[in-house]
């Protein structure tokens, strides 16, 4: 196949990847349930979609690679179409349809998906660093990571 995954990628149930062209998914990226990632496509012109055209027989004719960066999070039912680059550290809201590039460290939502917030003013850190910091109580005093008394751990409000 044409799919390349970084380490610790999570793809939730019901998700599909059409990899007619290369699809790259970066490290620690989480894809919500029922996502669709489609690197292939067909012409918008009906005459080019008939069997005698190359488009129907070869979806790469109108497809393009997809790049999804590291430390991204997609809500449920996100669709990513061919030729899109989603930068590192992005959050894509549930139900969004991504048809154009999304820069690094942005929150983007909608159909078509658009940037609603840039995270440039928040210091960059990996998901692992964030989790460790949060577990150690460096979260503004709002929550702490604690034993739940039943053999597990959970977040508790202080």
XYZ file of C-alpha atoms in Angstrom:
158
model
C 0.000 0.000 0.000
C 0.809 3.656 -0.130
C 0.155 4.447 3.562
C 3.016 5.386 5.894
C 2.420 5.735 9.627
C 4.574 7.368 12.278
C 4.844 5.825 15.752
C 1.838 5.745 18.103
C -0.830 6.541 15.493
C -4.421 5.835 16.558
C -7.097 5.212 13.932
C -10.545 4.665 15.442
C -13.132 2.110 14.274
C -15.042 2.718 11.056
C -12.297 4.796 9.451
C -11.186 4.234 5.842
C -8.091 5.193 3.861
C -8.186 5.127 0.037
C -4.493 5.070 -0.835
C -4.392 5.361 -4.629
C -1.676 7.958 -4.045
C 0.646 8.133 -1.009
C -0.869 8.919 2.405
C 1.473 9.882 5.263
C 0.260 10.117 8.868
C 2.693 11.533 11.431
C 3.678 10.359 14.895
C 1.135 10.480 17.751
C -1.727 11.486 15.475
C -5.211 10.382 16.543
C -7.980 9.859 13.969
C -11.557 9.750 15.319
C -14.230 7.214 14.401
C -15.575 6.992 10.851
C -12.928 9.218 9.280
C -12.386 9.009 5.515
C -9.018 9.805 3.935
C -9.129 9.703 0.112
C -6.013 10.302 -1.984
C -7.720 9.188 -5.207
C -10.407 10.858 -7.252
C -12.048 11.216 -10.616
C -12.555 14.059 -13.066
C -15.426 16.490 -12.606
C -16.137 16.115 -16.335
C -18.606 13.267 -17.036
C -16.984 12.414 -20.368
C -13.724 11.671 -18.523
C -15.374 9.228 -16.112
C -16.494 6.664 -18.704
C -14.631 3.333 -18.947
C -12.714 4.389 -22.056
C -11.080 7.198 -20.053
C -8.030 6.593 -17.887
C -9.675 8.348 -14.931
C -12.114 5.538 -14.127
C -9.473 2.861 -14.505
C -6.781 4.844 -12.694
C -7.992 6.963 -9.747
C -4.472 8.406 -9.421
C -5.148 10.350 -12.637
C -7.105 12.897 -10.575
C -5.657 11.995 -7.171
C -2.776 13.433 -5.180
C -0.797 12.548 -2.040
C -2.073 13.430 1.438
C 0.211 14.463 4.300
C -1.062 14.574 7.889
C 1.484 15.860 10.400
C 2.481 14.671 13.863
C 0.481 15.348 17.040
C -2.788 15.930 15.182
C -6.246 15.043 16.433
C -9.287 14.504 14.197
C -12.799 14.363 15.620
C -15.301 11.772 14.389
C -16.486 11.740 10.762
C -13.690 13.903 9.340
C -13.117 13.618 5.574
C -9.738 14.497 4.025
C -9.592 14.748 0.217
C -6.689 14.352 -2.201
C -3.754 16.740 -2.316
C -4.187 18.108 1.215
C -1.384 18.833 3.696
C -2.395 19.108 7.352
C 0.413 20.527 9.471
C 1.817 19.327 12.781
C -0.221 19.860 15.937
C -3.581 20.469 14.244
C -7.032 19.696 15.607
C -9.708 19.036 12.981
C -13.267 19.292 14.316
C -15.818 16.501 14.006
C -17.629 16.332 10.669
C -15.137 18.573 8.872
C -14.344 18.146 5.168
C -10.718 19.119 4.508
C -10.247 20.225 0.884
C -7.249 22.561 1.238
C -4.054 22.749 3.276
C -4.161 23.515 7.000
C -1.024 25.179 8.472
C 0.837 23.832 11.520
C -0.714 24.235 14.976
C -4.240 25.241 14.035
C -7.772 24.341 15.024
C -9.893 23.945 11.879
C -13.563 23.025 11.441
C -16.423 22.945 8.948
C -17.392 22.046 5.411
C -15.259 23.213 3.787
C -12.809 23.059 6.687
C -11.300 26.416 7.673
C -8.914 27.608 10.374
C -10.685 29.147 13.372
C -7.717 29.380 15.749
C -3.938 29.416 15.505
C -1.979 27.972 18.396
C 1.205 29.975 17.758
C 0.883 31.794 21.088
C 0.954 28.500 23.020
C 4.412 26.926 23.464
C 4.957 23.866 21.294
C 5.358 20.551 23.055
C 4.874 16.973 22.099
C 1.795 15.109 23.251
C 4.004 13.014 25.555
C 5.456 16.145 27.188
C 1.956 17.577 27.613
C 0.620 14.417 29.247
C 3.589 14.192 31.619
C 3.235 17.847 32.570
C -0.500 17.413 33.135
C -0.035 14.225 35.188
C 2.473 16.033 37.392
C -0.075 18.706 38.267
C 1.222 21.517 36.027
C -2.230 22.337 34.648
C -3.243 25.520 36.375
C -4.412 23.621 39.464
C -7.646 22.549 37.819
C -7.144 18.795 37.749
C -4.787 16.156 39.046
C -3.928 12.615 38.023
C -4.767 10.302 40.925
C -5.535 6.748 41.902
C -9.268 6.100 41.826
C -9.232 3.556 44.669
C -10.221 0.738 42.312
C -6.831 -0.143 40.876
C -6.835 2.500 38.151
C -6.059 6.151 37.657
C -8.165 9.053 36.453
C -8.337 12.829 36.329
C -9.791 14.425 39.463
C -10.946 18.013 39.861
C -9.293 19.758 42.767
